[in-house]
mmCIF file of C-alpha atoms in Angstrom:
data_model
loop_
_atom_site.group_PDB
_atom_site.id
_atom_site.type_symbol
_atom_site.label_atom_id
_atom_site.label_comp_id
_atom_site.label_asym_id
_atom_site.label_seq_id
_atom_site.Cartn_x
_atom_site.Cartn_y
_atom_site.Cartn_z
ATOM 1 C CA MET A 293 106.828 102.737 122.713
ATOM 2 C CA ALA A 294 110.163 101.165 121.755
ATOM 3 C CA ASP A 295 113.317 103.255 122.085
ATOM 4 C CA VAL A 296 114.631 104.313 118.676
ATOM 5 C CA SER A 297 116.960 107.046 119.885
ATOM 6 C CA GLY A 298 120.197 107.684 118.052
ATOM 7 C CA THR A 299 122.625 110.298 116.874
ATOM 8 C CA LYS A 300 121.947 112.722 114.047
ATOM 9 C CA PRO A 301 124.024 112.742 110.858
ATOM 10 C CA GLU A 302 126.955 115.135 110.951
ATOM 11 C CA SER A 303 126.103 117.218 107.873
ATOM 12 C CA LYS A 304 122.991 119.294 107.326
ATOM 13 C CA PRO A 305 120.156 118.003 105.160
ATOM 14 C CA GLY A 306 120.033 119.135 101.554
ATOM 15 C CA LYS A 307 123.670 120.247 101.474
ATOM 16 C CA ASP A 308 126.226 118.608 99.205
ATOM 17 C CA ASP A 309 129.650 120.044 98.371
ATOM 18 C CA SER A 310 129.682 118.290 94.986
ATOM 19 C CA ASN A 311 126.721 120.467 93.995
ATOM 20 C CA SER A 312 128.490 123.784 94.650
ATOM 21 C CA GLY A 313 128.203 126.318 91.841
ATOM 22 C CA TYR A 314 125.206 124.583 90.245
ATOM 23 C CA ASP A 315 122.217 126.717 89.303
ATOM 24 C CA ARG A 316 119.482 124.924 91.243
ATOM 25 C CA GLN A 317 116.550 123.880 89.080
ATOM 26 C CA PRO A 318 112.953 123.615 90.336
ATOM 27 C CA GLU A 319 112.424 119.957 89.388
ATOM 28 C CA GLY A 320 114.680 117.091 88.425
ATOM 29 C CA TYR A 321 115.368 113.368 88.520
ATOM 30 C CA LEU A 322 118.113 111.544 90.384
ATOM 31 C CA TYR A 323 119.610 108.075 89.937
ATOM 32 C CA ALA A 324 122.198 106.450 92.213
ATOM 33 C CA SER A 325 124.964 104.153 90.966
ATOM 34 C CA TYR A 326 127.691 102.151 92.726
ATOM 35 C CA GLY A 327 129.073 98.617 92.795
ATOM 36 C CA PRO A 328 129.364 96.535 89.588
ATOM 37 C CA GLU A 329 129.523 98.436 86.284
ATOM 38 C CA LYS A 330 126.252 96.762 85.279
ATOM 39 C CA PHE A 331 124.337 99.069 87.612
ATOM 40 C CA LEU A 332 125.774 102.143 85.908
ATOM 41 C CA ARG A 333 124.725 100.772 82.524
ATOM 42 C CA ASP A 334 121.217 100.180 83.894
ATOM 43 C CA ALA A 335 121.011 103.796 85.085
ATOM 44 C CA VAL A 336 122.290 105.169 81.766
ATOM 45 C CA VAL A 337 119.802 103.200 79.682
ATOM 46 C CA SER A 338 116.943 104.015 82.061
ATOM 47 C CA ALA A 339 117.812 107.719 81.863
ATOM 48 C CA PHE A 340 117.754 107.601 78.074
ATOM 49 C CA THR A 341 114.228 106.129 78.156
ATOM 50 C CA LEU A 342 113.252 109.030 80.438
ATOM 51 C CA LYS A 343 114.692 111.496 77.919
ATOM 52 C CA ARG A 344 112.261 110.159 75.331
ATOM 53 C CA TYR A 345 109.489 111.956 77.193
ATOM 54 C CA ASP A 346 111.086 114.743 79.236
ATOM 55 C CA THR A 347 113.893 116.848 77.802
ATOM 56 C CA LYS A 348 113.286 119.989 79.828
ATOM 57 C CA ARG A 349 113.939 118.720 83.374
ATOM 58 C CA PRO A 350 117.522 117.873 84.345
ATOM 59 C CA VAL A 351 118.569 114.335 85.195
ATOM 60 C CA ALA A 352 121.276 113.817 87.834
ATOM 61 C CA ILE A 353 123.264 110.796 88.896
ATOM 62 C CA VAL A 354 124.986 110.420 92.245
ATOM 63 C CA CYS A 355 127.658 107.777 91.918
ATOM 64 C CA SER A 356 130.904 106.296 93.120
ATOM 65 C CA GLN A 357 134.228 107.635 91.841
ATOM 66 C CA GLU A 358 134.697 104.437 89.844
ATOM 67 C CA HIS A 359 131.384 104.864 88.043
ATOM 68 C CA LYS A 360 132.094 108.551 87.488
ATOM 69 C CA LYS A 361 135.286 107.647 85.624
ATOM 70 C CA ILE A 362 133.563 104.928 83.589
ATOM 71 C CA LEU A 363 130.819 107.343 82.574
ATOM 72 C CA ALA A 364 133.326 110.012 81.527
ATOM 73 C CA SER A 365 135.209 107.514 79.341
ATOM 74 C CA GLN A 366 132.216 106.541 77.177
ATOM 75 C CA PRO A 367 131.985 107.643 73.530
ATOM 76 C CA PHE A 368 128.356 108.771 73.769
ATOM 77 C CA ARG A 369 126.913 111.941 75.239
ATOM 78 C CA SER A 370 125.802 111.251 78.800
ATOM 79 C CA PRO A 371 122.076 111.514 79.563
ATOM 80 C CA PHE A 372 122.972 113.107 82.912
ATOM 81 C CA ASP A 373 122.996 116.873 83.281
ATOM 82 C CA LEU A 374 124.607 116.682 86.699
ATOM 83 C CA VAL A 375 127.035 114.144 88.178
ATOM 84 C CA LEU A 376 127.377 114.135 91.981
ATOM 85 C CA ASP A 377 129.772 112.234 94.217
ATOM 86 C CA LEU A 378 128.240 109.497 96.351
ATOM 87 C CA ASN A 379 129.781 109.230 99.801
ATOM 88 C CA GLU A 380 131.362 105.809 100.351
ATOM 89 C CA LYS A 381 129.244 105.367 103.499
ATOM 90 C CA HIS A 382 126.115 105.713 101.379
ATOM 91 C CA GLN A 383 127.012 103.128 98.724
ATOM 92 C CA SER A 384 124.333 100.591 99.603
ATOM 93 C CA ILE A 385 120.548 100.441 99.368
ATOM 94 C CA VAL A 386 120.098 101.449 102.993
ATOM 95 C CA GLY A 387 123.041 103.859 102.912
ATOM 96 C CA PHE A 388 121.599 105.878 100.051
ATOM 97 C CA LYS A 389 117.851 105.730 100.626
ATOM 98 C CA HIS A 390 118.174 106.570 104.303
ATOM 99 C CA ASN A 391 120.327 109.540 103.340
ATOM 100 C CA ILE A 392 118.722 111.181 100.325
ATOM 101 C CA HIS A 393 118.563 114.411 102.364
ATOM 102 C CA HIS A 394 122.274 114.755 101.525
ATOM 103 C CA TYR A 395 121.470 114.622 97.800
ATOM 104 C CA MET A 396 118.812 117.202 96.950
ATOM 105 C CA PRO A 397 120.203 119.119 93.961
ATOM 106 C CA PHE A 398 116.755 120.343 92.891
ATOM 107 C CA GLU A 399 113.944 122.081 94.726
ATOM 108 C CA ARG A 400 111.746 119.040 94.025
ATOM 109 C CA ASN A 401 113.577 115.738 93.560
ATOM 110 C CA LEU A 402 112.356 112.466 92.087
ATOM 111 C CA TYR A 403 114.590 109.517 93.069
ATOM 112 C CA LEU A 404 114.523 106.510 90.761
ATOM 113 C CA ASP A 405 115.760 102.941 90.805
ATOM 114 C CA SER A 406 117.837 101.977 87.779
ATOM 115 C CA ASP A 407 115.873 98.855 86.746
ATOM 116 C CA MET A 408 113.140 100.970 85.187
ATOM 117 C CA ILE A 409 111.927 101.910 81.715
ATOM 118 C CA TRP A 410 109.902 105.080 81.193
ATOM 119 C CA CYS A 411 106.687 104.646 79.193
ATOM 120 C CA ARG A 412 104.964 108.049 79.058
ATOM 121 C CA ASN A 413 105.284 111.793 79.523
ATOM 122 C CA PRO A 414 105.592 112.607 83.264
ATOM 123 C CA GLU A 415 104.119 116.122 83.130
ATOM 124 C CA ARG A 416 100.936 115.180 85.007
ATOM 125 C CA LEU A 417 102.974 113.159 87.484
ATOM 126 C CA TRP A 418 104.940 116.232 88.566
ATOM 127 C CA LEU A 419 101.689 118.145 89.060
ATOM 128 C CA ALA A 420 100.331 115.287 91.203
ATOM 129 C CA LEU A 421 103.444 115.173 93.393
ATOM 130 C CA ARG A 422 103.782 118.918 93.914
ATOM 131 C CA PRO A 423 101.601 119.130 97.077
ATOM 132 C CA TYR A 424 103.875 116.751 99.013
ATOM 133 C CA ALA A 425 106.962 117.560 101.049
ATOM 134 C CA TYR A 426 108.024 113.913 100.953
ATOM 135 C CA THR A 427 106.369 110.764 99.672
ATOM 136 C CA ILE A 428 107.099 107.246 98.442
ATOM 137 C CA THR A 429 104.958 105.006 96.275
ATOM 138 C CA GLY A 430 103.243 102.349 98.329
ATOM 139 C CA GLN A 431 100.054 101.180 100.027
ATOM 140 C CA GLU A 432 98.500 102.473 103.210
ATOM 141 C CA SER A 433 98.543 99.002 104.807
ATOM 142 C CA ALA A 434 101.322 96.422 104.474
ATOM 143 C CA ASP A 435 100.542 92.728 104.199
ATOM 144 C CA VAL A 436 102.057 90.162 106.573
ATOM 145 C CA PHE A 437 104.878 89.326 104.139
ATOM 146 C CA PHE A 438 106.228 92.903 104.106
ATOM 147 C CA GLY A 439 109.730 92.837 105.561
ATOM 148 C CA SER A 440 109.172 89.342 106.919
ATOM 149 C CA HIS A 441 109.470 85.736 105.745
ATOM 150 C CA LYS A 442 108.466 84.972 102.151
ATOM 151 C CA ASN A 443 107.949 81.254 102.784
ATOM 152 C CA VAL A 444 106.046 78.880 105.059
ATOM 153 C CA ARG A 445 107.734 80.417 108.115
ATOM 154 C CA ILE A 446 105.286 83.301 107.778
ATOM 155 C CA LEU A 447 102.711 81.022 109.420
ATOM 156 C CA MET A 448 104.557 81.339 112.738
ATOM 157 C CA ASP A 449 104.506 85.129 112.421
ATOM 158 C CA ILE A 450 100.750 84.976 111.897
ATOM 159 C CA LEU A 451 100.063 82.495 114.715
ATOM 160 C CA LEU A 452 102.243 84.406 117.192
ATOM 161 C CA ARG A 453 100.843 87.759 116.001
ATOM 162 C CA ARG A 454 104.356 89.157 115.550
ATOM 163 C CA ARG A 455 103.254 91.921 113.206
ATOM 164 C CA GLN A 456 100.702 93.149 115.751
ATOM 165 C CA ARG A 457 103.334 93.027 118.517
ATOM 166 C CA THR A 458 105.693 95.191 116.447
ATOM 167 C CA LEU A 459 102.992 97.792 115.858
ATOM 168 C CA ARG A 460 102.009 97.816 119.520
ATOM 169 C CA ARG A 461 105.638 98.091 120.670
ATOM 170 C CA PHE A 462 106.195 101.166 118.496
ATOM 171 C CA GLY A 463 102.838 102.779 119.247
ATOM 172 C CA LEU A 464 101.398 102.250 115.753
ATOM 173 C CA SER A 465 97.865 101.423 114.668
ATOM 174 C CA SER A 466 98.894 100.603 111.090
ATOM 175 C CA LEU A 467 101.962 100.044 108.929
ATOM 176 C CA ALA A 468 102.488 101.490 105.467
ATOM 177 C CA ARG A 469 103.905 99.291 102.720
ATOM 178 C CA VAL A 470 106.357 101.339 100.624
ATOM 179 C CA GLN A 471 107.914 100.543 97.250
ATOM 180 C CA THR A 472 111.028 102.732 97.171
ATOM 181 C CA GLY A 473 111.716 102.445 93.448
ATOM 182 C CA VAL A 474 110.207 105.935 93.298
ATOM 183 C CA MET A 475 110.760 108.465 96.077
ATOM 184 C CA TYR A 476 109.964 112.190 96.053
ATOM 185 C CA ALA A 477 111.428 114.874 98.297
ATOM 186 C CA ALA A 478 110.982 118.635 98.352
ATOM 187 C CA ASP A 479 111.479 119.548 102.018
ATOM 188 C CA PRO A 480 115.030 118.917 103.316
ATOM 189 C CA GLU A 481 114.017 118.957 106.991
ATOM 190 C CA ILE A 482 111.232 116.413 106.629
ATOM 191 C CA THR A 483 113.389 114.272 104.341
ATOM 192 C CA HIS A 484 116.111 114.341 106.994
ATOM 193 C CA LYS A 485 113.637 113.313 109.696
ATOM 194 C CA VAL A 486 112.412 110.342 107.655
ATOM 195 C CA GLY A 487 115.901 109.071 106.834
ATOM 196 C CA ASN A 488 117.218 109.579 110.351
ATOM 197 C CA LEU A 489 114.243 107.799 111.925
ATOM 198 C CA ALA A 490 114.442 104.950 109.401
ATOM 199 C CA ALA A 491 118.138 104.444 110.220
ATOM 200 C CA ARG A 492 117.365 104.281 113.948
ATOM 201 C CA LEU A 493 114.544 101.821 113.328
ATOM 202 C CA LEU A 494 116.855 99.577 111.312
ATOM 203 C CA ASN A 495 119.250 99.566 114.256
ATOM 204 C CA SER A 496 116.304 98.431 116.425
ATOM 205 C CA LYS A 497 115.425 95.471 114.179
ATOM 206 C CA GLU A 498 115.671 93.017 117.090
ATOM 207 C CA GLN A 499 112.626 94.734 118.627
ATOM 208 C CA THR A 500 110.555 93.959 115.508
ATOM 209 C CA HIS A 501 109.383 90.914 113.562
ATOM 210 C CA PHE A 502 111.274 91.987 110.437
ATOM 211 C CA VAL A 503 114.047 89.788 109.034
ATOM 212 C CA SER A 504 117.204 90.644 107.143
ATOM 213 C CA ARG A 505 116.808 90.675 103.365
ATOM 214 C CA LYS A 506 120.282 89.142 103.195
ATOM 215 C CA ARG A 507 118.775 85.827 104.329
ATOM 216 C CA GLU A 508 117.016 85.538 100.961
ATOM 217 C CA LYS A 509 118.785 83.557 98.237
ATOM 218 C CA GLY A 510 120.735 85.832 95.903
ATOM 219 C CA ARG A 511 120.461 88.901 98.166
ATOM 220 C CA ASN A 512 123.555 90.481 99.700
ATOM 221 C CA LEU A 513 122.256 93.942 100.591
ATOM 222 C CA GLU A 514 119.880 94.930 103.374
ATOM 223 C CA SER A 515 116.446 96.271 102.463
ATOM 224 C CA CYS A 516 115.432 99.838 103.278
ATOM 225 C CA GLU A 517 111.705 99.365 102.786
ATOM 226 C CA TRP A 518 110.324 98.178 106.116
ATOM 227 C CA SER A 519 112.307 100.836 108.021
ATOM 228 C CA LEU A 520 111.103 103.591 105.677
ATOM 229 C CA GLY A 521 107.570 102.184 105.843
ATOM 230 C CA MET A 522 107.637 102.444 109.628
ATOM 231 C CA ALA A 523 109.215 105.911 109.481
ATOM 232 C CA VAL A 524 106.582 107.444 107.200
ATOM 233 C CA THR A 525 103.845 105.815 109.297
ATOM 234 C CA MET A 526 105.284 107.186 112.553
ATOM 235 C CA LEU A 527 105.643 110.663 111.004
ATOM 236 C CA ASP A 528 102.095 110.519 109.594
ATOM 237 C CA LEU A 529 103.233 111.121 106.002
ATOM 238 C CA HIS A 530 101.193 110.314 102.926
ATOM 239 C CA VAL A 531 102.165 107.267 100.864
ATOM 240 C CA TYR A 532 101.467 107.893 97.189
ATOM 241 C CA PRO A 533 99.256 105.082 95.794
ATOM 242 C CA TRP A 534 101.393 102.412 94.167
ATOM 243 C CA PHE A 535 98.437 100.904 92.308
ATOM 244 C CA ASN A 536 96.565 103.881 90.915
ATOM 245 C CA ALA A 537 94.903 102.567 87.741
ATOM 246 C CA GLN A 538 95.685 104.790 84.723
ATOM 247 C CA GLU A 539 97.767 107.151 86.869
ATOM 248 C CA SER A 540 100.029 104.480 88.365
ATOM 249 C CA ILE A 541 103.564 105.824 88.665
ATOM 250 C CA GLN A 542 105.147 102.389 88.435
ATOM 251 C CA LEU A 543 103.856 98.924 87.660
ATOM 252 C CA ASP A 544 105.800 95.678 87.685
ATOM 253 C CA TYR A 545 106.900 94.006 84.502
ATOM 254 C CA ILE A 546 105.454 90.488 84.429
ATOM 255 C CA ARG A 547 105.991 89.076 80.952
ATOM 256 C CA PRO A 548 102.679 87.181 80.582
ATOM 257 C CA LEU A 549 100.782 90.253 81.830
ATOM 258 C CA THR A 550 102.600 92.914 79.795
ATOM 259 C CA LYS A 551 102.229 93.943 76.155
ATOM 260 C CA ALA A 552 105.292 95.768 74.834
ATOM 261 C CA ASN A 553 107.189 96.306 71.594
ATOM 262 C CA SER A 554 110.928 95.674 71.339
ATOM 263 C CA ASP A 555 112.064 99.118 72.536
ATOM 264 C CA PHE A 556 109.314 99.450 75.169
ATOM 265 C CA SER A 557 107.981 102.627 73.574
ATOM 266 C CA GLU A 558 104.511 101.058 73.558
ATOM 267 C CA VAL A 559 103.582 99.370 76.842
ATOM 268 C CA SER A 560 100.377 98.099 78.440
ATOM 269 C CA CYS A 561 100.142 96.210 81.743
ATOM 270 C CA LYS A 562 97.223 94.062 82.811
ATOM 271 C CA TYR A 563 95.929 95.735 85.953
ATOM 272 C CA HIS A 564 93.494 93.681 88.050
ATOM 273 C CA CYS A 565 91.015 95.922 89.835
ATOM 274 C CA ASN A 566 90.693 93.482 92.719
ATOM 275 C CA PRO A 567 93.790 94.133 94.906
ATOM 276 C CA PHE A 568 94.032 90.532 96.064
ATOM 277 C CA VAL A 569 93.851 89.134 92.525
ATOM 278 C CA HIS A 570 96.451 91.700 91.409
ATOM 279 C CA SER A 571 98.748 90.554 94.208
ATOM 280 C CA LEU A 572 98.982 87.118 92.542
ATOM 281 C CA ARG A 573 100.877 88.583 89.577
ATOM 282 C CA GLY A 574 104.333 87.902 91.043
ATOM 283 C CA ILE A 575 103.973 84.124 91.424
ATOM 284 C CA LYS A 576 107.001 82.786 89.586
ATOM 285 C CA SER A 577 105.560 79.616 88.096
ATOM 286 C CA ASN A 578 103.106 80.066 85.231
ATOM 287 C CA ILE A 579 100.913 77.078 86.064
ATOM 288 C CA PRO A 580 100.031 78.004 89.682
ATOM 289 C CA ARG A 581 99.539 81.653 88.684
ATOM 290 C CA LYS A 582 97.188 80.770 85.820
ATOM 291 C CA LEU A 583 95.337 78.308 88.043
ATOM 292 C CA LEU A 584 94.767 80.919 90.759
ATOM 293 C CA PHE A 585 93.730 83.580 88.241
ATOM 294 C CA SER A 586 91.227 81.114 86.761
ATOM 295 C CA LEU A 587 89.896 80.243 90.203
ATOM 296 C CA PHE A 588 89.379 83.827 91.346
ATOM 297 C CA ARG A 589 87.935 84.805 87.967
ATOM 298 C CA LEU A 590 84.775 83.068 89.165
ATOM 299 C CA LEU A 591 84.258 85.748 91.837
ATOM 300 C CA PRO A 592 81.887 88.644 90.970
ATOM 301 C CA ARG A 593 84.774 91.075 90.377
ATOM 302 C CA GLY A 594 87.600 88.572 90.117
ATOM 303 C CA ASN A 595 88.218 89.207 86.419
ATOM 304 C CA ASP A 596 87.760 92.987 86.407
ATOM 305 C CA HIS A 597 90.877 94.453 84.825
ATOM 306 C CA LEU A 598 92.278 97.356 82.830
ATOM 307 C CA TRP A 599 95.140 97.627 80.366
ATOM 308 C CA VAL A 600 97.243 100.443 81.767
ATOM 309 C CA THR A 601 100.308 102.308 80.546
ATOM 310 C CA PRO A 602 102.159 103.341 83.712
ATOM 311 C CA TYR A 603 104.653 106.175 83.805
ATOM 312 C CA ILE A 604 107.352 103.613 84.615
ATOM 313 C CA LEU A 605 107.731 99.898 83.986
ATOM 314 C CA HIS A 606 109.658 98.483 86.959
ATOM 315 C CA PHE A 607 111.605 95.220 86.683
ATOM 316 C CA GLY A 608 111.609 94.612 90.414
ATOM 317 C CA TRP A 609 110.845 90.877 90.403
ATOM 318 C CA LYS A 610 114.029 88.840 90.256
ATOM 319 C CA HIS A 611 112.558 86.244 87.898
ATOM 320 C CA GLN A 612 111.716 89.001 85.395
ATOM 321 C CA LYS A 613 115.142 90.722 85.413
ATOM 322 C CA GLN A 614 116.381 88.847 82.343
ATOM 323 C CA TRP A 615 114.086 90.872 80.086
ATOM 324 C CA PHE A 616 115.446 94.148 81.425
ATOM 325 C CA ASP A 617 119.021 92.877 81.149
ATOM 326 C CA GLN A 618 118.448 91.961 77.501
ATOM 327 C CA PHE A 619 117.081 95.444 76.777
ATOM 328 C CA VAL A 620 119.984 97.161 78.558
ATOM 329 C CA ASN A 621 122.591 95.069 76.748
ATOM 330 C CA LYS A 622 121.029 95.862 73.378
ATOM 331 C CA GLU A 623 120.733 99.603 74.097
ATOM 332 C CA TRP A 624 124.244 99.812 75.577
ATOM 333 C CA ASP A 625 125.727 98.201 72.459
ATOM 334 C CA LYS A 626 123.979 100.835 70.337
ATOM 335 C CA LEU A 627 125.377 103.620 72.513
ATOM 336 C CA VAL A 628 128.999 102.517 72.567
ATOM 337 C CA ASN A 629 128.976 101.763 68.834
ATOM 338 C CA ILE A 630 127.351 105.013 67.807
ATOM 339 C CA PRO A 631 129.188 106.815 64.945
ATOM 340 C CA GLU A 632 131.447 109.586 66.279
ATOM 341 C CA SER A 633 129.646 112.198 64.168
ATOM 342 C CA GLU A 634 126.371 111.426 65.992
ATOM 343 C CA SER A 635 127.746 111.277 69.546
#
């Protein structure tokens, strides 16, 4: 098995000085915000869509000092019940998601990406997550593209069996595919183990077939997903089903496959029951996607589908971001121009 030894973080898991004096609640949500102001606006608008459905659980944000000041200067009432300081070392995708054990203000914490719109009441979701000490949405088996090349170079990975070599080198018989837009943590020790192991695995990238996300056009931050996928697999932790029919926590927004009104209060996503057919949803060009859907519709279960309202609509695909950006800009304008008497 490959050597993934390393040093432990200095502070203890689950402890955060910025949370001192806070009456710890049983369940709550947490967003992270740093970098350009746009990301703070995304988190604010996303949190307001959450408040449509859940007003009893607190919503926290862990953010940079700059974003903390921007938030405090706004004319509207913040949707966040708790504002925590984000350590400068953790102000990146990897920095935060490998270190969520430092940010556990609630007994049971639900960590959320900011490019999300809530679509339904999450009461049943909390009941479903309660048995787990730590989990991430995902699939029990990752495809060959996970963490690797997204172009024709994947053929070399397949021919040279690089994925299989990575698994064998690390003593694995499978590899989970995680989608870290939604993460859940209730046990500080296990959460610490996952993050610490994932950080060590990332430092051992040269022993794997995974490639830096920064090589992709338009990406300047490293991905945390393959390292967390390996970590939860090595620690034998359950991955909460990403595609779970009517109980899907998050589904991707793909405009041709999504029915929604202007404020996204009514949402339905086309959910193909055949996993392979569903995987075609992210093809950027309409013509090839429609052609492939038409081709596989000829199979016995190729056209089996449901119209599903997920708990969360996730705008994770880069070519679909414009629709989320338009929604955020519209909602932000409403917030900052709200009459003082209503703020």
